[in-house]
Coordinates of C-alpha atoms in Angstrom, one line a residue:
X1 CA 14.6 9.3 20.4
X2 CA 15.0 9.3 16.6
X3 CA 11.7 9.5 15.8
X4 CA 7.9 9.1 16.7
X5 CA 8.9 5.5 15.8
X6 CA 10.8 4.8 19.4
X7 CA 7.2 6.0 21.4
X8 CA 4.6 3.0 20.8
X9 CA 1.4 4.5 22.8
X10 CA 1.1 1.1 24.6
X11 CA 4.6 2.6 26.1
X12 CA 3.5 6.1 26.9
X13 CA 3.4 5.6 30.6
X14 CA 7.4 5.2 30.4
X15 CA 8.7 7.8 27.9
X16 CA 6.9 10.9 29.0
X17 CA 8.1 10.3 32.5
X18 CA 11.4 10.3 30.7
X19 CA 13.9 13.9 29.8
X20 CA 13.3 12.9 26.0
X21 CA 14.2 14.9 22.9
X22 CA 12.8 14.1 19.3
X23 CA 15.0 14.4 16.5
X24 CA 12.5 16.0 13.6
X25 CA 11.1 14.4 10.9
X26 CA 13.3 15.2 8.0
X27 CA 10.0 14.8 5.6
X28 CA 8.3 17.3 8.1
X29 CA 9.7 19.7 5.4
X30 CA 7.2 19.1 2.3
X31 CA 9.6 20.7 0.0
X32 CA 12.3 17.9 1.2
X33 CA 10.0 14.8 0.1
X34 CA 9.2 16.3 -3.3
X35 CA 12.6 17.0 -3.9
X36 CA 13.3 13.6 -2.8
X37 CA 10.8 11.6 -4.0
X38 CA 12.2 12.8 -7.7
X39 CA 15.8 12.2 -6.5
X40 CA 14.7 8.6 -5.4
X41 CA 13.0 8.0 -8.9
X42 CA 16.8 9.0 -10.5
X43 CA 18.1 6.6 -8.4
X44 CA 15.8 3.7 -8.8
X45 CA 15.9 3.9 -12.5
X46 CA 20.2 3.5 -12.3
X47 CA 20.0 0.7 -9.6
X48 CA 17.7 -1.0 -12.0
X49 CA 19.8 -0.6 -14.7
X50 CA 22.8 -2.2 -12.9
X51 CA 21.0 -5.1 -11.2
X52 CA 19.0 -6.2 -14.3
X53 CA 23.0 -6.4 -15.5
X54 CA 23.7 -8.7 -12.3
X55 CA 20.8 -10.4 -12.3
X56 CA 21.2 -11.7 -16.0
X57 CA 25.2 -12.3 -15.5
X58 CA 24.1 -14.7 -13.0
X59 CA 21.4 -16.4 -14.3
X60 CA 22.9 -16.4 -17.5
X61 CA 20.0 -15.0 -19.3
X62 CA 18.8 -11.4 -21.3
X63 CA 15.6 -10.4 -20.2
X64 CA 14.3 -7.1 -20.4
X65 CA 14.1 -4.3 -18.1
X66 CA 10.8 -4.8 -18.3
X67 CA 11.3 -7.8 -16.9
X68 CA 12.7 -7.5 -14.1
X69 CA 11.0 -4.4 -12.9
X70 CA 7.7 -6.4 -12.8
X71 CA 9.2 -9.2 -10.8
X72 CA 12.0 -6.8 -8.6
X73 CA 11.1 -3.6 -9.0
X74 CA 8.9 -3.6 -6.1
X75 CA 10.6 -4.5 -3.3
X76 CA 13.8 -2.1 -5.0
X77 CA 11.6 0.5 -4.7
X78 CA 10.7 -0.3 -1.0
X79 CA 14.0 -1.1 0.2
X80 CA 15.4 2.0 -1.7
X81 CA 12.4 4.1 -0.4
X82 CA 12.4 2.9 3.5
X83 CA 16.4 2.9 3.5
X84 CA 16.9 6.4 2.7
X85 CA 14.3 7.6 5.3
X86 CA 16.5 5.5 7.4
X87 CA 19.6 7.6 6.3
X88 CA 18.2 10.8 6.3
X89 CA 17.1 10.4 10.0
X90 CA 20.3 9.4 11.2
X91 CA 22.0 11.9 9.6
X92 CA 20.0 14.6 10.9
X93 CA 20.3 13.8 14.0
X94 CA 23.9 13.8 13.6
X95 CA 24.1 17.2 12.7
X96 CA 21.2 18.6 14.8
X97 CA 22.6 17.1 18.2
X98 CA 25.5 16.2 19.4
X99 CA 25.4 12.3 20.8
X100 CA 28.2 10.4 21.5
X101 CA 26.9 6.8 21.0
X102 CA 24.1 4.7 21.3
X103 CA 23.8 0.3 21.5
X104 CA 23.4 -2.3 19.1
X105 CA 22.2 -5.6 19.0
X106 CA 24.5 -8.0 17.8
X107 CA 22.3 -9.4 14.8
X108 CA 23.6 -11.4 12.2
X109 CA 22.8 -10.6 8.2
X110 CA 21.6 -14.4 7.5
X111 CA 18.7 -14.0 9.8
X112 CA 17.6 -11.1 7.9
X113 CA 17.5 -11.7 4.7
X114 CA 14.1 -12.2 3.2
X115 CA 13.1 -15.4 1.7
X116 CA 11.2 -13.5 -1.1
X117 CA 9.2 -10.3 -2.0
X118 CA 6.0 -11.5 0.2
X119 CA 8.2 -11.9 2.7
X120 CA 10.1 -8.7 3.1
X121 CA 6.5 -7.1 3.1
X122 CA 4.5 -9.1 5.5
X123 CA 7.9 -9.8 7.9
X124 CA 10.5 -7.5 7.5
X125 CA 9.4 -4.0 7.0
X126 CA 7.5 -3.5 9.8
X127 CA 8.9 -5.4 12.1
X128 CA 11.5 -3.8 14.9
X129 CA 14.2 -6.3 15.2
X130 CA 14.8 -5.3 11.2
X131 CA 14.5 -1.8 10.9
X132 CA 16.8 -1.9 14.1
X133 CA 19.4 -4.2 11.9
X134 CA 19.5 -1.6 9.2
X135 CA 19.6 1.5 11.4
X136 CA 22.5 -0.3 12.5
X137 CA 24.2 -1.0 9.6
X138 CA 23.6 3.0 8.6
X139 CA 25.4 4.3 11.7
X140 CA 28.6 2.2 11.3
X141 CA 28.4 3.4 7.8
X142 CA 27.8 7.1 8.4
X143 CA 30.5 6.5 11.1
X144 CA 29.7 9.4 13.4
X145 CA 28.2 7.9 16.1
X146 CA 29.8 5.2 18.4
X147 CA 28.2 1.6 18.6
X148 CA 28.2 -0.7 21.7
X149 CA 27.3 -4.3 20.6
X150 CA 24.9 -6.0 22.6
X151 CA 23.6 -9.7 23.2
X152 CA 23.1 -12.4 20.8
X153 CA 19.6 -12.7 20.4
X154 CA 17.8 -16.1 19.8
X155 CA 14.9 -14.5 17.9
X156 CA 15.2 -13.9 14.0
X157 CA 12.9 -12.1 12.2
X158 CA 12.5 -14.9 9.3
X159 CA 13.6 -18.6 8.6
X160 CA 13.6 -18.1 4.8
X161 CA 10.4 -19.9 4.6
X162 CA 7.5 -17.8 6.3
X163 CA 5.2 -18.3 3.6
X164 CA 3.8 -22.0 3.9
X165 CA 1.0 -22.4 5.7
X166 CA -1.4 -20.4 6.3
X167 CA -5.4 -19.8 7.2
X168 CA -7.8 -22.4 6.0
X169 CA -9.6 -22.3 3.1
X170 CA -13.4 -20.6 3.3
X171 CA -16.0 -23.1 1.6
X172 CA -16.5 -20.3 -1.0
X173 CA -12.4 -20.4 -1.8
X174 CA -12.4 -24.5 -1.8
X175 CA -15.6 -24.6 -4.3
X176 CA -13.5 -21.9 -6.6
X177 CA -9.8 -24.1 -5.4
X178 CA -12.0 -27.1 -6.5
X179 CA -13.2 -25.9 -10.0
X180 CA -9.8 -24.4 -11.1
X181 CA -8.1 -27.7 -10.7
X182 CA -10.9 -29.2 -12.7
X183 CA -11.4 -27.2 -15.4
X184 CA -8.2 -24.9 -15.1
X185 CA -6.0 -27.5 -17.0
X186 CA -8.6 -27.2 -20.1
X187 CA -7.7 -23.5 -20.2
X188 CA -3.6 -23.7 -20.7
X189 CA -4.0 -22.4 -24.6
X190 CA -6.1 -19.5 -23.0
X191 CA -5.0 -16.1 -24.8
X192 CA -6.5 -14.2 -21.7
X193 CA -5.4 -14.9 -18.1
X194 CA -7.4 -12.2 -15.0
X195 CA -6.3 -12.7 -11.7
X196 CA -7.1 -10.1 -8.7
X197 CA -8.9 -7.5 -11.6
X198 CA -11.2 -6.1 -8.7
X199 CA -14.1 -7.2 -11.5
X200 CA -17.5 -8.6 -10.0
X201 CA -17.4 -12.4 -9.9
X202 CA -20.3 -12.3 -12.8
X203 CA -18.0 -9.3 -14.7
X204 CA -15.1 -11.3 -14.4
X205 CA -16.6 -14.2 -15.5
X206 CA -18.7 -12.4 -18.7
X207 CA -15.6 -10.7 -19.7
X208 CA -13.7 -14.2 -20.3
X209 CA -16.9 -15.4 -21.8
X210 CA -16.6 -12.0 -24.5
X211 CA -12.9 -13.2 -25.1
X212 CA -14.1 -17.3 -26.2
X213 CA -13.0 -19.0 -22.9
X214 CA -14.3 -21.2 -20.7
X215 CA -14.2 -18.9 -17.5
X216 CA -11.8 -19.6 -14.7
X217 CA -11.0 -17.5 -11.4
X218 CA -7.8 -17.6 -10.8
X219 CA -5.6 -17.0 -7.2
X220 CA -2.4 -16.3 -6.7
X221 CA -0.5 -19.0 -5.6
X222 CA 2.1 -18.8 -2.5
X223 CA 5.7 -19.7 -3.0
X224 CA 6.0 -22.2 0.2
X225 CA 9.0 -22.8 1.9
X226 CA 12.4 -21.5 0.5
X227 CA 15.8 -23.7 1.5
X228 CA 18.4 -21.4 -0.4
X229 CA 20.3 -19.4 1.9
X230 CA 22.6 -16.0 1.1
X231 CA 25.3 -16.8 -1.2
X232 CA 28.9 -14.8 -1.1
X233 CA 29.2 -12.7 -4.0
X234 CA 32.0 -11.8 -6.1
X235 CA 31.5 -8.7 -6.6
X236 CA 29.3 -5.7 -5.9
X237 CA 27.0 -3.6 -8.1
X238 CA 28.3 -0.5 -9.4
X239 CA 26.3 2.0 -10.7
X240 CA 28.5 4.8 -10.6
X241 CA 27.9 6.3 -6.4
X242 CA 28.5 10.0 -5.9
X243 CA 27.3 10.4 -2.3
X244 CA 28.2 8.3 1.2
X245 CA 24.2 6.9 0.9
X246 CA 24.3 6.0 -2.6
X247 CA 27.8 3.4 -2.1
X248 CA 25.9 2.8 0.9
X249 CA 23.0 1.4 -1.0
X250 CA 25.8 0.3 -3.3
X251 CA 27.1 -2.1 -1.1
X252 CA 24.2 -3.7 0.5
X253 CA 21.9 -4.1 -2.3
X254 CA 23.1 -7.4 -3.1
X255 CA 23.2 -8.5 1.0
X256 CA 19.5 -7.6 0.9
X257 CA 17.5 -8.8 -1.9
X258 CA 15.1 -11.5 -1.7
X259 CA 16.8 -14.9 -2.3
X260 CA 13.6 -15.7 -4.8
X261 CA 15.5 -13.6 -6.9
X262 CA 19.1 -14.4 -7.0
X263 CA 19.5 -18.2 -5.1
X264 CA 15.7 -19.2 -5.5
X265 CA 15.4 -17.9 -9.2
X266 CA 15.6 -21.7 -10.2
X267 CA 13.0 -22.9 -8.2
X268 CA 10.6 -20.5 -8.7
X269 CA 10.5 -20.8 -12.5
X270 CA 9.6 -24.2 -11.2
X271 CA 6.7 -23.7 -9.3
X272 CA 5.4 -20.7 -12.5
X273 CA 6.1 -24.0 -14.9
X274 CA 3.8 -26.1 -13.1
X275 CA 0.9 -23.6 -12.4
X276 CA -2.0 -24.3 -14.5
X277 CA -2.6 -21.0 -15.9
X278 CA -2.1 -20.7 -19.4
X279 CA 1.0 -21.4 -21.3
X280 CA 1.3 -18.9 -23.6
X281 CA -1.6 -16.1 -22.9
X282 CA -1.7 -13.4 -25.1
X283 CA -3.1 -10.6 -23.1
X284 CA -2.4 -10.3 -19.0
X285 CA -5.2 -8.2 -16.7
X286 CA -4.7 -8.2 -12.9
X287 CA -5.1 -5.0 -10.1
X288 CA -3.8 -6.0 -7.0
X289 CA -0.9 -8.8 -7.6
X290 CA 2.2 -7.9 -9.0
X291 CA 3.7 -6.2 -5.7
X292 CA 3.7 -8.7 -3.0
X293 CA 2.5 -11.7 -5.1
X294 CA 6.0 -13.5 -6.2
X295 CA 3.8 -16.2 -8.1
X296 CA 2.3 -14.3 -10.2
X297 CA 5.1 -11.4 -10.9
X298 CA 7.2 -13.8 -12.1
X299 CA 4.4 -15.6 -14.5
X300 CA 3.2 -12.6 -15.5
X301 CA 7.3 -11.1 -16.0
X302 CA 8.1 -13.9 -17.9
X303 CA 4.5 -14.0 -20.3
X304 CA 5.6 -10.1 -20.5
X305 CA 9.3 -10.9 -21.9
X306 CA 7.6 -13.3 -24.6
X307 CA 5.6 -10.4 -25.6
X308 CA 2.0 -10.8 -24.0
X309 CA 0.2 -7.4 -23.1
X310 CA 0.1 -6.3 -19.8
X311 CA -2.9 -4.4 -19.1
X312 CA -3.3 -3.4 -15.3
X313 CA -6.3 -1.9 -13.5
X314 CA -5.8 1.0 -11.4
X315 CA -6.4 -0.1 -7.2
X316 CA -5.2 2.5 -5.4
X317 CA -7.1 6.2 -4.9
X318 CA -4.7 7.0 -7.3
X319 CA -4.9 10.4 -9.6
X320 CA -5.7 12.4 -7.1
X321 CA -2.9 12.7 -4.6
X322 CA 0.4 14.8 -5.4
X323 CA 2.5 11.8 -6.4
X324 CA 2.8 8.1 -5.9
X325 CA 5.3 5.7 -6.6
X326 CA 2.7 2.3 -6.7
X327 CA 0.7 4.8 -9.0
X328 CA 4.1 5.2 -11.0
X329 CA 5.1 1.7 -10.8
X330 CA 1.6 -0.1 -11.8
X331 CA 2.0 3.4 -15.0
X332 CA 5.4 2.4 -15.6
X333 CA 5.1 -1.8 -16.1
X334 CA 1.6 -1.8 -17.7
X335 CA 0.6 -1.2 -22.2
X336 CA -2.7 -0.4 -21.2
X337 CA -3.3 1.3 -17.3
X338 CA -7.4 1.2 -17.1
X339 CA -8.0 3.9 -14.2
X340 CA -11.6 4.7 -13.0
X341 CA -11.7 7.9 -15.4
X342 CA -9.3 10.0 -15.3
X343 CA -6.9 11.4 -18.1
X344 CA -3.4 13.1 -18.6
X345 CA -2.4 15.0 -21.5
X346 CA 0.4 13.6 -23.6
X347 CA 0.2 10.1 -22.0
X348 CA -1.7 7.2 -24.2
X349 CA -1.5 3.8 -22.0
X350 CA -4.4 5.4 -20.0
X351 CA -8.0 3.9 -20.5
X352 CA -10.3 5.9 -18.3
X353 CA -13.0 2.4 -18.4
X354 CA -14.2 3.5 -14.9
X355 CA -14.9 2.3 -11.6
X356 CA -13.9 -1.2 -11.7
X357 CA -14.7 -2.4 -8.0
X358 CA -18.3 -3.4 -7.7
X359 CA -20.7 -1.4 -5.4
X360 CA -23.9 -2.5 -4.9
X361 CA -22.2 -4.1 -1.5
X362 CA -22.7 -0.8 -0.3
X363 CA -26.7 0.8 -1.0
X364 CA -28.7 0.5 1.2
X365 CA -32.1 -1.2 1.8
X366 CA -35.1 1.2 0.7
X367 CA -36.6 0.5 3.4
X368 CA -34.1 0.7 5.6
X369 CA -33.6 3.5 8.9
X370 CA -29.6 3.9 8.9
X371 CA -28.5 5.6 13.0
X372 CA -25.3 5.4 12.5
X373 CA -22.5 7.9 11.7
X374 CA -19.2 5.9 10.4
X375 CA -16.0 7.1 10.6
X376 CA -13.4 4.9 8.7
X377 CA -10.5 5.7 9.8
X378 CA -6.6 4.9 7.6
X379 CA -3.5 4.1 9.1
X380 CA 0.2 2.7 7.8
X381 CA 3.3 1.0 9.0
X382 CA 5.7 3.5 11.8
X383 CA 8.3 2.5 9.6
X384 CA 8.5 4.0 6.0
X385 CA 9.0 1.8 3.2
X386 CA 7.2 3.8 0.1
X387 CA 7.2 7.3 -0.6
X388 CA 3.6 9.0 -1.2
X389 CA 2.6 13.0 -0.8
X390 CA 1.0 11.7 2.7
X391 CA 4.3 10.0 3.8
X392 CA 5.4 10.3 7.6
X393 CA 4.4 9.0 10.6
X394 CA 4.0 13.0 12.7
X395 CA 1.3 13.4 9.8
X396 CA -0.4 10.0 11.3
X397 CA -0.4 11.1 14.8
X398 CA -1.6 14.4 13.8
X399 CA -4.5 13.0 11.6
X400 CA -5.8 10.5 15.0
X401 CA -5.9 13.7 16.7
X402 CA -7.9 15.1 14.2
X403 CA -10.2 12.3 14.7
X404 CA -10.3 12.4 18.1
X405 CA -11.0 16.4 17.7
X406 CA -14.0 16.1 15.1
X407 CA -15.7 13.4 17.4
X408 CA -15.0 16.6 20.2
X409 CA -17.3 18.9 17.9
X410 CA -20.3 16.7 18.0
X411 CA -22.9 17.1 19.4
X412 CA -23.2 15.3 22.6
X413 CA -26.2 13.2 21.8
X414 CA -24.7 12.1 18.6
X415 CA -21.3 11.0 19.5
X416 CA -22.6 8.9 22.6
X417 CA -25.7 7.6 20.5
X418 CA -24.7 6.9 17.1
X419 CA -21.2 8.0 16.3
X420 CA -19.2 4.3 15.3
X421 CA -15.2 4.4 14.9
X422 CA -14.3 1.5 12.4
X423 CA -10.3 1.2 12.6
X424 CA -8.0 0.3 9.8
X425 CA -8.8 -3.0 9.4
X426 CA -4.8 -4.6 9.0
X427 CA -3.5 -2.2 11.9
X428 CA -2.5 -5.2 13.3
X429 CA 0.2 -5.7 10.9
X430 CA 1.6 -2.5 11.8
X431 CA 2.1 -3.6 15.2
X432 CA 3.5 -7.1 14.1
X433 CA 0.6 -9.1 14.9
X434 CA 0.3 -8.5 18.5
X435 CA -3.6 -8.0 20.1
X436 CA -4.9 -4.5 19.8
X437 CA -4.7 -3.0 23.3
X438 CA -1.2 -4.3 24.7
X439 CA 1.7 -2.7 25.1
X440 CA 3.3 -3.7 21.9
X441 CA 0.4 -2.2 19.7
X442 CA 2.0 0.6 18.5
X443 CA -1.1 3.2 17.6
X444 CA -3.2 1.4 19.8
X445 CA -6.2 3.8 18.8
X446 CA -9.0 1.9 20.5
X447 CA -7.1 2.8 23.5
X448 CA -6.9 6.9 22.5
X449 CA -11.2 6.9 21.9
X450 CA -11.8 4.5 25.1
X451 CA -9.5 6.9 26.3
X452 CA -12.0 10.0 25.2
X453 CA -14.5 9.1 25.0
X454 CA -15.8 5.7 26.3
X455 CA -19.4 5.8 24.9
X456 CA -17.8 5.7 21.4
X457 CA -17.9 2.5 19.5
X458 CA -15.1 1.2 18.0
X459 CA -15.1 -1.5 15.7
X460 CA -11.6 -3.4 15.3
X461 CA -11.3 -3.5 10.9
X462 CA -12.5 -7.0 10.8
X463 CA -16.4 -6.9 10.1
X464 CA -16.9 -6.2 6.5
X465 CA -16.6 -2.9 5.5
X466 CA -19.9 -3.2 3.7
X467 CA -21.9 -4.3 6.2
X468 CA -21.5 -1.0 8.4
X469 CA -21.9 1.3 5.5
X470 CA -25.1 -0.2 5.0
X471 CA -26.1 0.7 8.7
X472 CA -25.0 4.6 8.2
X473 CA -26.9 6.9 7.7
X474 CA -23.3 9.3 7.2
X475 CA -20.3 8.1 6.7
X476 CA -16.7 10.1 7.4
X477 CA -14.1 9.1 5.6
X478 CA -10.8 10.2 7.2
X479 CA -7.5 9.7 5.1
X480 CA -6.2 10.3 1.0
X481 CA -5.1 7.8 -1.2
X482 CA -7.7 5.0 -0.1
X483 CA -10.7 3.9 -2.2
X484 CA -13.6 3.8 -0.2
X485 CA -15.0 7.0 -0.4
X486 CA -14.5 6.9 -3.8
X487 CA -16.8 4.0 -3.8
X488 CA -19.0 5.1 -1.3
X489 CA -20.4 7.9 -3.5
X490 CA -20.5 6.1 -6.3
X491 CA -23.2 3.8 -4.8
X492 CA -24.3 6.9 -3.4
X493 CA -23.6 6.6 0.0
X494 CA -23.6 9.9 1.7
X495 CA -20.3 10.8 2.4
X496 CA -18.2 13.7 3.8
X497 CA -13.9 13.3 3.0
X498 CA -11.9 15.1 5.6
X499 CA -8.0 15.4 5.9
X500 CA -5.1 18.0 6.2
X501 CA -4.7 18.6 2.6
X502 CA -1.4 20.4 3.7
X503 CA -0.1 16.7 5.3
X504 CA -1.8 14.7 2.4
X505 CA -2.5 17.1 -0.5
X506 CA -4.0 16.3 -3.9
X507 CA -2.9 17.2 -7.5
X508 CA -3.0 20.2 -9.1
X509 CA -5.8 18.9 -12.0
X510 CA -7.7 17.4 -9.1
X511 CA -8.1 20.7 -7.6
X512 CA -11.1 22.1 -9.3
X513 CA -13.5 19.3 -8.3
X514 CA -12.3 19.4 -4.9
X515 CA -13.2 22.9 -4.5
X516 CA -16.8 21.8 -6.0
X517 CA -16.7 18.8 -3.4
X518 CA -15.8 22.2 -1.0
X519 CA -18.6 24.4 -1.8
X520 CA -21.6 21.2 -1.5
X521 CA -19.6 20.9 2.1
X522 CA -18.4 16.8 1.3
X523 CA -15.1 18.1 1.8
X524 CA -13.7 19.5 4.7
X525 CA -10.5 21.4 5.6
X526 CA -10.8 21.3 9.4
X527 CA -12.5 18.6 12.1
X528 CA -14.5 21.6 13.3
X529 CA -16.2 22.8 9.9
X530 CA -16.5 18.8 9.3
X531 CA -18.4 18.4 12.7
X532 CA -20.4 21.6 13.0
X533 CA -21.5 20.0 9.2
X534 CA -23.2 16.9 10.5
X535 CA -25.0 19.0 13.6
X536 CA -26.7 20.6 11.0
X537 CA -27.4 17.7 8.8
X538 CA -28.1 14.9 11.1
X539 CA -31.6 15.4 11.3
X540 CA -32.0 15.2 7.6
X541 CA -28.9 13.7 6.2
X542 CA -30.3 12.9 2.7
X543 CA -32.2 16.5 1.8
X544 CA -28.5 18.0 2.0
X545 CA -27.4 15.0 0.2
X546 CA -29.9 15.3 -2.6
X547 CA -29.6 19.2 -2.1
X548 CA -28.8 20.8 -6.2
X549 CA -25.2 21.8 -5.2
X550 CA -24.2 18.5 -3.9
X551 CA -25.6 16.2 -7.1
X552 CA -23.4 18.2 -9.2
X553 CA -20.2 18.2 -7.2
X554 CA -20.7 14.6 -7.2
X555 CA -21.8 14.2 -10.6
X556 CA -18.5 16.1 -12.2
X557 CA -16.4 14.5 -9.4
X558 CA -17.2 10.8 -10.1
X559 CA -16.9 11.5 -14.1
X560 CA -13.6 12.0 -13.3
X561 CA -12.7 9.5 -10.0
X562 CA -14.7 6.6 -10.2
X563 CA -17.2 6.7 -12.8
X564 CA -20.1 4.1 -12.8
X565 CA -19.7 2.4 -16.5
X566 CA -23.0 0.3 -17.4
X567 CA -20.8 -1.0 -20.3
X568 CA -17.7 -1.7 -18.3
X569 CA -16.8 -5.5 -19.5
X570 CA -18.0 -4.7 -23.3
X571 CA -15.4 -1.5 -23.1
X572 CA -12.8 -3.8 -21.0
X573 CA -13.2 -6.3 -23.9
X574 CA -12.7 -4.0 -26.6
X575 CA -9.1 -2.7 -25.1
X576 CA -8.2 -6.2 -24.3
X577 CA -8.9 -7.7 -27.4

C-alpha cells in the first residue's frame, strides 16, 4: 500500500488479513516537511508569476499579480501541495521497494477538470477517483513503475456544473435574503463591503453604521452551472523547471486549472457585475470568504485591482502553529490583517484587534449544574491538499489513538457517565459524503469508540457546538490549529488542550505562553497526564479553573492569542477609516 489512505477503517476486516507492506510516509520526517514547505513556497511564487502572464495574455488584460493571487492563489497552492505529496510518496515507494507494476483505471481527462475552486475543494480533493487519476499521471511521468490500464468506468467525479442547486434556506436565511435584495440596491455606492467577517450580526451592523451606511448582511453567491469545457492550449507554462517534479507540474497545470479561470472567466465577470454588491467600494472586509467562494474571490480581486483596500480577519488558530500556508496566504493578500492579539516584529500590516468571533453563546447559565466532560475532536482529509506544520494521515491516526488512550485513563465512573465525544462535523466530507459507519467512511471514528468504549456517548457533530459546551463541566480540546479552545477559554469555559506537540508543533514565539499553560495544567502533552488531571479535579473543576495559577496563565495567553476587546467595533472602524 502506498499509504494509510489505502486502508479505510471500514474495510479493516479485509486488509488486516492481507500480506501488506505500507510505504513509510515521507513527511513523518518533520525536518523534511519544513524543508519542503519552504521549497514549495518558492516554487509557488515562480508558478504564480508564470500563470499571471498566461492568464493576462489569454484574457487580454493586464491585471496585477495580487489580483490573480486572490482569485487563483488558493487553487494553485492546494494543487501544488497535494500533487507534491503524491509525487514524493510514489518516489519513496519506487526507491525503497522493487515494484514491478500496478493497475490504473482508464479515465478521461475531461471528466476530472474542476469547474471552479468551490468544486475542486468540495468534490475533487476528497474523491478517491480523482486522486487515483492524479496518481496514475504521476506514475506515467516518473516512468519507474509499469501501469496496466483497465476498464472504462461510467462514474465521473463531476460534470463541470456540480455547484448548482443546494440545500433549502432556513427561515432566518430567507429573511436575510429578502432584506439584502430589497435594501441592497440602495447600497451600490457604499464605500465599505463586509462579508463573512466572523463578527456577530450586532457588531457587523454597528460597524457599518459607524461607517455611515445602511447595514447589509451579504452572503456568498454560488456561481451556478458552468457549461464550458477544457480547451486545447497551444502552449504550456514555462517557469524554468529544473526537476522532474517541476516539469510534471509545468505540463499539467493548464490541464487541471479550474474552467472558471480560463474558459469560464467572462461568465464569472458577468456574474460579478450583476451582484447587488457595491460597485466601487473603497474598503473590503472579510474573514473567511476568499478560499472557496468563487464569486466573492472574483469580486474582491476586481476591486483590489481598482484600488480598494482589503482588510482580512484571522479565521483560524493562527499565530500559534509553527507554520501555516493558510495564514501565510491570507496575510499576503491583505492590506491589513486583523489578528486576535498577536503581532510580529518588523511586520507592518498586522493589527491585533482581538477575538473577532462572538463568544457569549458558549457561556454557561449561572445557576447551571453541568455534568458533561466534552471531548472536541478534529480531522481532515485522508489526502493532503495544503501544508501546515501538523500535516499527515499517520499523525491523524495517532491522534485518534491518543484520544482513546485518554478515555482509557479516566476513572470508569467519569468515562461511562460523563464523557461525550463530539466528532468533527465535516468528517462525512472527508469520506466523500458517505454515512458514518458505512464501509466507505474512511475514519469510522464513531465505530472505534463503540468498539472500545460502548458506554461512551458519541455525537456525530451535527449539533451546534455551543449547545454542547454550555452543558459541559470541562472541555477537552484535542488538536492544534483550530479556534475552539481559544474561544472557550475567552468565554471562561473550563478547558484543557491535549495534542502531540512533536507531531503538531507550535512556533517559538508561542512557547513561553504554552509553558505557563502547562504549569497551570491547561495544556497536556500526554493523554495519561490529561486523564489523571481530569480525575483529580472532576469533583470541583471550578476550584482548579479559578485558582490563581490558572487565572494568570489564561490571562497572559488570551491577551496574546484571543484578546477579548470591549471596543472591538470601534477599533476595527478606526482601521477601516
